[in-house]
Coordinates of C-alpha atoms and ligand atoms in Angstrom, one line a residue:
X2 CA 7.0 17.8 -9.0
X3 CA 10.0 15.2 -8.7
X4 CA 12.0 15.3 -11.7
X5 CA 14.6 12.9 -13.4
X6 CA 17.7 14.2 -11.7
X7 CA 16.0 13.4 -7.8
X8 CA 15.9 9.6 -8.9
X9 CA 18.9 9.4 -11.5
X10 CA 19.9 5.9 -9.4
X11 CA 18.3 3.8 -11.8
X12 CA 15.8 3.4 -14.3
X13 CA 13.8 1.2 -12.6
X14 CA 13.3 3.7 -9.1
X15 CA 12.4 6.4 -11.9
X16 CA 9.2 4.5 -12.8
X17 CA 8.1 4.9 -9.4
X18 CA 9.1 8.0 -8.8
X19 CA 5.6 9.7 -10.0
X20 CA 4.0 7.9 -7.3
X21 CA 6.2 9.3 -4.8
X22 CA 5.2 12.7 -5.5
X23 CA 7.3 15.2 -2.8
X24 CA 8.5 18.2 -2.2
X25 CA 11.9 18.0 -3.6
X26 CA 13.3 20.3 -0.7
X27 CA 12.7 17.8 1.1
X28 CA 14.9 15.6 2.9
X29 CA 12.7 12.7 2.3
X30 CA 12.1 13.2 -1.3
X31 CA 16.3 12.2 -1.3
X32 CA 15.2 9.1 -0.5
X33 CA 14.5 6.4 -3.0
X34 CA 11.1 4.4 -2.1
X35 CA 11.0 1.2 -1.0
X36 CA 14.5 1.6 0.1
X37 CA 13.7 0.7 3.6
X38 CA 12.1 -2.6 5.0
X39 CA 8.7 -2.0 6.9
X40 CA 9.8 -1.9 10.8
X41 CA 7.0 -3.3 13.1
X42 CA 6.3 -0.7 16.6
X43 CA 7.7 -2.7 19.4
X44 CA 5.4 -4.7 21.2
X45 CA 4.8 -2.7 24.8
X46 CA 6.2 -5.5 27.9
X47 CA 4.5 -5.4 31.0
X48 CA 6.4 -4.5 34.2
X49 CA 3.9 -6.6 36.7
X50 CA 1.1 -9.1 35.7
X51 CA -1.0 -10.4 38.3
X52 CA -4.2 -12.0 38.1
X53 CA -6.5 -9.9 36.9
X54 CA -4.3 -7.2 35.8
X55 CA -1.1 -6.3 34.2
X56 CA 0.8 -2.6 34.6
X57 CA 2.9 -0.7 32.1
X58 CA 5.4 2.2 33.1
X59 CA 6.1 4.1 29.6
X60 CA 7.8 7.1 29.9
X61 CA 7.0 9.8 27.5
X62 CA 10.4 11.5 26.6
X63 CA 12.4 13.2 23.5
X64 CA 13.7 10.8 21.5
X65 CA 15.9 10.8 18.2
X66 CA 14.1 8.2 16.1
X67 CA 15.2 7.0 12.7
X68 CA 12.7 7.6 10.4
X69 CA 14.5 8.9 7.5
X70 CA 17.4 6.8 6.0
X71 CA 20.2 9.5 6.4
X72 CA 19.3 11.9 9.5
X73 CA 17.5 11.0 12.8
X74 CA 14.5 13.3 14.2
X75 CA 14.2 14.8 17.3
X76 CA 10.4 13.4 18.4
X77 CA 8.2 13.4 21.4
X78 CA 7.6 10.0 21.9
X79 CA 6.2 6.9 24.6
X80 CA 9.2 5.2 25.2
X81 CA 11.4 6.4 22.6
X82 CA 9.3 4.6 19.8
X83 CA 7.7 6.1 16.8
X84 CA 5.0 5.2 17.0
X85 CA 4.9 4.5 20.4
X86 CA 4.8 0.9 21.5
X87 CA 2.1 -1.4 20.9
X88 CA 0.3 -2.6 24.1
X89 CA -1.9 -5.5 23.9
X90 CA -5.0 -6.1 26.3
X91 CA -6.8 -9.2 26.2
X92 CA -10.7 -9.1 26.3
X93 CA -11.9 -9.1 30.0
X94 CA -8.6 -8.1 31.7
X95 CA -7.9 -4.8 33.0
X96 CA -4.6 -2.9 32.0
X97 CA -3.3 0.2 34.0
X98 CA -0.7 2.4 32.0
X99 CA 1.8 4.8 34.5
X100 CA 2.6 7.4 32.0
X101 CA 5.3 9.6 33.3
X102 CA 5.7 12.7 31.5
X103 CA 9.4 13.4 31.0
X104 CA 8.3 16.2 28.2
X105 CA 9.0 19.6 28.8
X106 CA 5.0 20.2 27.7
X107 CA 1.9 19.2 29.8
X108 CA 0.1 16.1 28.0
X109 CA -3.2 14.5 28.6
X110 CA -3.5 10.8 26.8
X111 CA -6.8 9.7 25.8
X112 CA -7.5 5.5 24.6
X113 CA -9.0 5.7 21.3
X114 CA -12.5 3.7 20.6
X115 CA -12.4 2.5 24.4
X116 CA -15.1 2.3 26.8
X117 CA -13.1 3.9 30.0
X118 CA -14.3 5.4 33.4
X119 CA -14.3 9.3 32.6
X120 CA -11.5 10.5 35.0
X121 CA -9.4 7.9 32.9
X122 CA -9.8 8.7 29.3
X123 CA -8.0 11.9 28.9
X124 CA -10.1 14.6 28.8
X125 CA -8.1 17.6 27.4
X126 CA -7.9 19.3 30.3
X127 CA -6.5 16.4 32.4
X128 CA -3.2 16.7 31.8
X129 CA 0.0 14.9 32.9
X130 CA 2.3 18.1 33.9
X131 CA 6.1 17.6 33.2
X132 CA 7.5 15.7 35.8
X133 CA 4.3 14.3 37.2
X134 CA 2.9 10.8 36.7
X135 CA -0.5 9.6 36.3
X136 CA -2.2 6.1 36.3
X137 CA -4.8 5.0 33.6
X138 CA -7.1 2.0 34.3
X139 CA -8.8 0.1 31.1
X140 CA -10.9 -2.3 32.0
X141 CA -10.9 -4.0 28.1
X142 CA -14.8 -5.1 28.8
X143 CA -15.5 -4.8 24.8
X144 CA -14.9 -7.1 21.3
X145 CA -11.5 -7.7 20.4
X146 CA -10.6 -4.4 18.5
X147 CA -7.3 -2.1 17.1
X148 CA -7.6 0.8 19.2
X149 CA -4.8 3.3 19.2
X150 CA -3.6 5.9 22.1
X151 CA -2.6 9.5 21.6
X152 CA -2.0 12.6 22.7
X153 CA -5.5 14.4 23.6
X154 CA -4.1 18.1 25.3
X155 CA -6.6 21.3 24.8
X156 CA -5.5 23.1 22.0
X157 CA -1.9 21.3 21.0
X158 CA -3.6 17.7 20.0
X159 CA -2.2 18.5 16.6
X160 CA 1.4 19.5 17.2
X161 CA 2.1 16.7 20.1
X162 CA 0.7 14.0 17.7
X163 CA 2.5 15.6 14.8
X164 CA 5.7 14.9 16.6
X165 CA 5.2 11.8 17.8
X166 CA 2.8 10.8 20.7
X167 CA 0.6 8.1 19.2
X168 CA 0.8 4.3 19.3
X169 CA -1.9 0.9 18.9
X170 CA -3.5 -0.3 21.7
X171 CA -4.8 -4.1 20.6
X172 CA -7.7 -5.8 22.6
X173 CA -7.3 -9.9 21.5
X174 CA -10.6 -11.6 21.9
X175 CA -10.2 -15.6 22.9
X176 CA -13.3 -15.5 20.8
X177 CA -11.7 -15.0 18.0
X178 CA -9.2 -17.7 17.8
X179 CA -11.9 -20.6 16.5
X180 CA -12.1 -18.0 12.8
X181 CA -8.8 -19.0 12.0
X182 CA -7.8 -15.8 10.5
X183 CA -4.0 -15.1 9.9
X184 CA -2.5 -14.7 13.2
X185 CA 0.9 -14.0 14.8
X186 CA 3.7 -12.6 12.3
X187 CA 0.8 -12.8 9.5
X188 CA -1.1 -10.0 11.7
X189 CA 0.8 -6.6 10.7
X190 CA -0.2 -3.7 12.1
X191 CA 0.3 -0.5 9.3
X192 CA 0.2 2.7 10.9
X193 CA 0.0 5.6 8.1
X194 CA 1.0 8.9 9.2
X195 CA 2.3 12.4 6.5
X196 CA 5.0 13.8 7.6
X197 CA 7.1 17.2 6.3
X198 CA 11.1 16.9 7.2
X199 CA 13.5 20.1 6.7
X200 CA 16.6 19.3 5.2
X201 CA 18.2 18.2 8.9
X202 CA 15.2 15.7 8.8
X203 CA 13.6 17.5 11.6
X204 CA 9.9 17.9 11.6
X205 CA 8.2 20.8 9.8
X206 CA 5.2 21.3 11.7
X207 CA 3.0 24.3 11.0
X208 CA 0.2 24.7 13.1
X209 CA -3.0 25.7 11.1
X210 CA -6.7 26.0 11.7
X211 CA -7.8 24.5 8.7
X212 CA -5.5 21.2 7.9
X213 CA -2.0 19.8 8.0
X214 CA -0.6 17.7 5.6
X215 CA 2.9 16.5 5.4
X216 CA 4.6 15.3 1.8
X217 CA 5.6 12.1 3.0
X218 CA 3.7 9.4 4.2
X219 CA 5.0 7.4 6.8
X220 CA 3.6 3.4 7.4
X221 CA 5.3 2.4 11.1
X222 CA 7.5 5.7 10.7
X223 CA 9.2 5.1 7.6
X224 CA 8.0 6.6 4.2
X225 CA 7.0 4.2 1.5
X226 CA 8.6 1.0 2.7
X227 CA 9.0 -2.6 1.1
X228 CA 7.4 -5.9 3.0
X229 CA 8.6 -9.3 2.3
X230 CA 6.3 -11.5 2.4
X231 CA 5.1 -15.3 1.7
X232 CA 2.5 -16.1 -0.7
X233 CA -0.3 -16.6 1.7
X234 CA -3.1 -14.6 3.5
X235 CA -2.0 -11.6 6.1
X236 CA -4.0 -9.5 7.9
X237 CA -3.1 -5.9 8.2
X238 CA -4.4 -3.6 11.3
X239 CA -4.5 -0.5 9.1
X240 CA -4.8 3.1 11.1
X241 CA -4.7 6.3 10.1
X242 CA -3.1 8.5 12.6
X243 CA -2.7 11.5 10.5
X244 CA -3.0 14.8 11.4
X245 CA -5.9 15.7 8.7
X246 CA -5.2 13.4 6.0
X247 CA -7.5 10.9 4.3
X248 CA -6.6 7.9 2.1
X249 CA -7.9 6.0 -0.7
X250 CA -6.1 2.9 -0.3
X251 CA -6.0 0.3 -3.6
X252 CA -3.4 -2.3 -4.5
X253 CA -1.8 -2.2 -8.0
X254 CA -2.4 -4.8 -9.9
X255 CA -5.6 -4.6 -8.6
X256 CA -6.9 -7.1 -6.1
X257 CA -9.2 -7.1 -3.3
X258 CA -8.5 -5.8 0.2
X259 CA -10.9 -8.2 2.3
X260 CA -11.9 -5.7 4.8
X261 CA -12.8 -8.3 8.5
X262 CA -12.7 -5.7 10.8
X263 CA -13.7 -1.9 11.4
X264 CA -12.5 0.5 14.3
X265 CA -14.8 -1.2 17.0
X266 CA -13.8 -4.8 15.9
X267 CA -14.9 -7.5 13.1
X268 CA -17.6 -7.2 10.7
X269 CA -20.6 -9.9 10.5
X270 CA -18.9 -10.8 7.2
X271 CA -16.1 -10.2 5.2
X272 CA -16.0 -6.7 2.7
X273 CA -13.7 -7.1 -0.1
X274 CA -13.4 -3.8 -1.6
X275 CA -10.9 -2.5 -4.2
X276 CA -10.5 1.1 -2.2
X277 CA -10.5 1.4 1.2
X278 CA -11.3 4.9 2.6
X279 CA -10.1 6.1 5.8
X280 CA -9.6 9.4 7.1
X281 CA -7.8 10.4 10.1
X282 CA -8.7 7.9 13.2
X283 CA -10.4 5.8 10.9
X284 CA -9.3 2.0 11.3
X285 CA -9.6 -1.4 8.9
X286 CA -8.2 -4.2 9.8
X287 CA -7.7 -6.2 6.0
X288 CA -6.9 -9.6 4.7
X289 CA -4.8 -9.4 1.5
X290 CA -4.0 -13.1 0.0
X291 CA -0.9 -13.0 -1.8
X292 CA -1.6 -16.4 -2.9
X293 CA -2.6 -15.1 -6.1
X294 CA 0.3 -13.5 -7.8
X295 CA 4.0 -15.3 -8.6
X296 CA 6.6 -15.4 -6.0
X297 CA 8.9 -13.0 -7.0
X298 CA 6.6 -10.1 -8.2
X299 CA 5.7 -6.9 -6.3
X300 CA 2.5 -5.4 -5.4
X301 CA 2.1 -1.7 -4.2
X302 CA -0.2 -0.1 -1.8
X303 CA -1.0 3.1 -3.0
X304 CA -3.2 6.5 -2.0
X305 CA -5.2 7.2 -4.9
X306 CA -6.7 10.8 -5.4
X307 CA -10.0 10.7 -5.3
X308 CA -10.5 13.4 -7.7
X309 CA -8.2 12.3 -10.3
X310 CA -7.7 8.0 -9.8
X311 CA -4.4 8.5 -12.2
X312 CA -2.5 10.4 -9.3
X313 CA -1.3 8.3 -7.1
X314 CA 1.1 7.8 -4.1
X315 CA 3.1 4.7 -2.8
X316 CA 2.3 3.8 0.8
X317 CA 4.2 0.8 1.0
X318 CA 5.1 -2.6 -1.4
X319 CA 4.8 -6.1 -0.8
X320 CA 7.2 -8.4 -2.2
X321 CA 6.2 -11.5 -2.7
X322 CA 9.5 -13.5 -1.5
X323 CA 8.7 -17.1 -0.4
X324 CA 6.4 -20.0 -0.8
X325 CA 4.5 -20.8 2.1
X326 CA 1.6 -23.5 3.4
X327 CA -1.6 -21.1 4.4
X328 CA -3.3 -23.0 7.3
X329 CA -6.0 -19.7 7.9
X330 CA -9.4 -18.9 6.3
X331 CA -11.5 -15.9 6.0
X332 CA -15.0 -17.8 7.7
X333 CA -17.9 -16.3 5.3
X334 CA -19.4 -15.4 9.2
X335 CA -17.4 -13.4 11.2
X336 CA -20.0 -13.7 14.1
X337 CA -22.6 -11.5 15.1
X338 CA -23.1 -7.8 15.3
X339 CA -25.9 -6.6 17.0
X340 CA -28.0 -4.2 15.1
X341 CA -28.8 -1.1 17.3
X342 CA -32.0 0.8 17.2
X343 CA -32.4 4.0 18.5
X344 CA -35.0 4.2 21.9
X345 CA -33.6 7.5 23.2
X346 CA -33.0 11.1 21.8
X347 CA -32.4 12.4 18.8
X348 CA -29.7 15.2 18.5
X349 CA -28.5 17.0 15.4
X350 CA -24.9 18.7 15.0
X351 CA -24.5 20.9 12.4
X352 CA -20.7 21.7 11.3
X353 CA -19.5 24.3 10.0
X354 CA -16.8 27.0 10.0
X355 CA -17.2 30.3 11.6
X356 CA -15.7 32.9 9.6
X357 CA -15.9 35.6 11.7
X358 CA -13.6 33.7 14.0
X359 CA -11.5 31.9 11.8
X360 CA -13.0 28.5 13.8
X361 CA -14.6 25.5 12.9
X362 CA -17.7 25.1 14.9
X363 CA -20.2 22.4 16.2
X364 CA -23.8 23.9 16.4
X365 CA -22.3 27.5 16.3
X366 CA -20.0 27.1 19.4
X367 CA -16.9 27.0 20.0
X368 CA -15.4 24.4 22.3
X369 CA -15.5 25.5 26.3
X370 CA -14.5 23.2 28.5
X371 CA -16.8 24.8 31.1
X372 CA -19.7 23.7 29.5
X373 CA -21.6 20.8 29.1
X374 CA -23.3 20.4 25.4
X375 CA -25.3 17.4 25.2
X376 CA -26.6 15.0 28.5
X377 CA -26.9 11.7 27.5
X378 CA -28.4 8.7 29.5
X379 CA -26.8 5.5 30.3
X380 CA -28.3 3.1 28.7
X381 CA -30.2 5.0 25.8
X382 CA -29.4 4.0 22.2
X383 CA -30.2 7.7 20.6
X384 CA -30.2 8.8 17.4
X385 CA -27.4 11.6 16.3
X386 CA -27.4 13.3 12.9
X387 CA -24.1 15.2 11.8
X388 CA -25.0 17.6 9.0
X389 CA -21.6 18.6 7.5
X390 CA -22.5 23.1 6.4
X391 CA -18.8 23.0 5.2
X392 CA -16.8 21.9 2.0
X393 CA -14.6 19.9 3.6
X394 CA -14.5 16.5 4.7
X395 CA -15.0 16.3 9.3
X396 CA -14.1 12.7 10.5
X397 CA -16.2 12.9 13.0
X398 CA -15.5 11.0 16.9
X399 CA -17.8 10.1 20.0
X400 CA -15.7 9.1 23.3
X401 CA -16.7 6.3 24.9
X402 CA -18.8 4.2 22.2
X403 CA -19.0 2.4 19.5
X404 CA -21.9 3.1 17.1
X405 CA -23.5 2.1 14.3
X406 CA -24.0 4.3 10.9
X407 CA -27.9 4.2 9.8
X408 CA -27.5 6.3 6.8
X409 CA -25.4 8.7 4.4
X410 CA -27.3 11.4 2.5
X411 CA -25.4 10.9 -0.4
X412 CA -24.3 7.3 -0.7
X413 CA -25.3 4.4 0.4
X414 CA -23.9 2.3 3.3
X415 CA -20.7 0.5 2.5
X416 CA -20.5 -2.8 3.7
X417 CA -16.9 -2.2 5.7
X418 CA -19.0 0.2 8.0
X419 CA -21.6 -1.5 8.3
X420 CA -19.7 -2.7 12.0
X421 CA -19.1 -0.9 15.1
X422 CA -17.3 2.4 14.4
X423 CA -16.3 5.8 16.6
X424 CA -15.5 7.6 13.9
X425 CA -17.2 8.5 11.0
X426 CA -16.3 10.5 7.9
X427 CA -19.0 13.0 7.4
X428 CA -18.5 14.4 3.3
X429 CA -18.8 18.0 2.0
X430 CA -23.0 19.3 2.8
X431 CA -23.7 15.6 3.5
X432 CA -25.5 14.1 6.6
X433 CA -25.1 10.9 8.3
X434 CA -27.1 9.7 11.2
X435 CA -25.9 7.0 13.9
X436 CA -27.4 5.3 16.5
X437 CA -25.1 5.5 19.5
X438 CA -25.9 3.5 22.5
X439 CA -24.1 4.5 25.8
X440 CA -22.7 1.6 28.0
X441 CA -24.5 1.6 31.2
X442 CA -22.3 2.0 34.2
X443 CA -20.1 4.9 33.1
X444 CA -20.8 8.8 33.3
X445 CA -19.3 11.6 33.5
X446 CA -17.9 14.4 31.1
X447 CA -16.9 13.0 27.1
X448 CA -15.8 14.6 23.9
X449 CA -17.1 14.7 20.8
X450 CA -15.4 16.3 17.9
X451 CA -13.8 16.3 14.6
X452 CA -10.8 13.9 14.2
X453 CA -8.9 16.3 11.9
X454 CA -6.8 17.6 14.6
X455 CA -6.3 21.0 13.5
X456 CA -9.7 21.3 13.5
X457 CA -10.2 19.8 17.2
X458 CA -7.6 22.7 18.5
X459 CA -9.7 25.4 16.8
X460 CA -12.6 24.5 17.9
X461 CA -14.8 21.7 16.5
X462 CA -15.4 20.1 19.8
X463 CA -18.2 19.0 22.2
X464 CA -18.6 18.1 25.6
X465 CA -21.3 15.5 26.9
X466 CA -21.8 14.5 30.4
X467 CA -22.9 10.9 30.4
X468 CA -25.5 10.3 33.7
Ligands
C2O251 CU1 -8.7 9.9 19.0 CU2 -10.8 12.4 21.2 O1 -9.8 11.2 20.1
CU252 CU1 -11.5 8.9 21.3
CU253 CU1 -13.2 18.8 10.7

């Protein structure tokens, strides 16, 4: 609980405090909120372009980073950034990442929601060793989309992301420039990550089967931030690249969050919703139009609690600055998305925890790299059912695809999935079913697992070999 003496720097701060709920031990918890201004990850330069390809070096290293407004903290990062830079592909055109790793800690890095060739996509076992270097070709052949890269090693995914190694990868699609949808510094990427800090400000990771939270929650590596913005339409590339964490995100005064896009890329039509759930790999890209309230006032992003909607937690708060002409739309079409229909097998995986072992499972088993679980066929769209045995919530992730959700057990639908997604959120003894078509032209050996990343080290993981 944070109590009056914490936030005794005005009266003002103290109304906000309650949504800032923190471990007062903390060192971020002596930090008012909205202290800092959001920081924006550094956009990732090029070190050769040519004509159908351009090459980045990044070198992933210890870095102090500023995250806190007092103390730095030591983190594991891709170029000294947290998060790590931002690269942006363009649809059609091949990028090649040179990771060196200058870590003290072997690290494979896998391209979240990307159709890549299997010996570049980071399978856990494919590590960069400290000291070595290693090339990773993506060809971008898919819709314009907010993909993120990360740390993907067997059995650490959770501590190396924890501390740092995760950044957005954006594929712009030409196509997309006739929609007219807020573009250049009106497109904000928000990365929301929980964090714990000691007192020095250094990371308190502890590694745990089951989940791990953090009492601060970070957007672009700075907990609870302020934006100032105009009074116009922005769109925000939200991801969640937390640990284990979900979020119910809602503005306050309420208004809507026009959801375009989903992790693959845009919707057929725009999905204004008043809470936007996304659990941990989950992405949304959102149009908010400030438009509607006075220059001069404030709006908050906050993380409701599901189970009790008065608790809730500041993420971030725009203040509305400036008066600005809005030359962008939100088109009632967003284009078309192909609706996919399952031709090929049908596969169920049941989740559960196996208490005997202390591990979450995926049909029983626990991960082994040395074995191949499911053989799917180029080209087949088949039809997979998770059926969630547990009481917890298991986002749920297929390399290589982007699929389509048929059904929820227990709800219907919601419009802002109805797109191409790689992750899905399956809830306590709920099923979903998907129809997952694999891309012709790429095989070889995939994961599939739970996005909660303590519970992809221990072991809720799956293999597939693609043919
Ligand atoms: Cu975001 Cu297998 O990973
Ligand atoms: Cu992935
Ligand atoms: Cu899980």
């Amino acid at each position: 609980m944070v109590t009056r003496r914490e936030f005794v720097k005005g009266a003002a701060v103290f109304a906000t405090a309650s949504l800032f709920r923190l471990d007062p031990s903390s060192a971020a918890s002596r930090q008012r909120p909205f202290r800092m201004p959001l920081r924006i990850p550094p956009v990732a330069v090029p070190s050769r372009s040519d004509d159908g390809s351009d090459l980045y070096e990044v070198v992933m290293r210890r870095a102090r980073v500023s995250l806190l407004s007092d103390k730095r903290t030591v983190a594991w990062t891709f170029d000294g950034a947290f998060p790590g830079p931002t690269i942006k592909a363009t649809r059609g055109r091949e990028v090649v990442v040179r990771r060196f790793n200058r870590l003290d800690v072997p690290s494979s890095v896998h391209l979240h929601g990307a159709k890549v060739a299997a010996h570049n996509d980071g399978h856990p076992t494919d590590v960069i060793d400290p000291g070595d270097v290693k090339e990773y070709s993506y060809p971008n052949d898919q819709p314009g989309a907010t993909l993120w890269y990360h740390d993907h090693t067997h059995h650490h995914t959770s501590r190396n992301n924890y501390r740092g190694l995760s950044g957005l990868y954006i594929i712009e699609d030409p196509d997309e420039e006739e929609l007219n949808l807020p573009k250049g510094k009106h497109d904000i990427p928000l990365v929301l990550q929980d964090r714990s800090f000691r007192a020095d400000a250094s990371f308190r990771f502890r590694s745990h089967h089951d989940s791990v939270t953090g009492n601060s929650i970070l957007v672009n590596g700075r907990p609870a931030p302020f934006f100032k913005v105009a009074n116009r339409r922005y769109r925000f590339r939200i991801l969640n690249a937390s640990n284990s964490r979900g979020y119910s995100l809602a503005l306050d005064p309420t208004a809507p969050l026009i959801q375009i896009a989903s992790d693959g890329g845009l919707l057929a039509a725009p999905a204004p919703t008043s809470e936007l759930t996304l659990f941990p790999a989950e992405r949304a890209d959102v149009v908010i139009d400030f438009a509607q309230f006075p220059v001069g006032s404030s709006v908050l992003l906050q993380d409701v609690d599901p189970a009790d909607p008065s608790k809730k937690r500041a993420v971030l708060r725009f203040d509305i600055s400036r008066g600005e002409p809005d030359p962008s739309s939100i088109p009632a079409s967003l284009g078309p998305v192909e609706r996919l229909v399952p031709d090929g097998a049908q596969r169920e995986f049941n989740l559960s925890l196996d208490v005997d072992r202390n591990r979450w499972v995926i049909n029983g088993k626990i991960f082994n790299p040395d074995r191949i679980d499911v053989r799917p066929q180029a080209g087949a769209t088949e039809l997979w059912t998770f059926r969630n045995q547990s009481s917890t919530t298991h986002p749920m992730h297929i390399h290589l695809v982007q699929f389509q959700i048929l059904q929820r057990s227990n709800m219907a639908v919601a419009l802002g999935e109805a797109g191409w997604k790689d992750t899905v959120r399956v809830d306590p003894s709920a099923t979903v079913q998907l129809a997952v078509r694999f891309p012709t032209g790429y095989s070889g050996r995939y994961m599939i697992h739970c996005h909660n990343l303590a519970h992809e080290d221990h072991s809720m993981m799956a293999q597939m070999l693609v043919a």
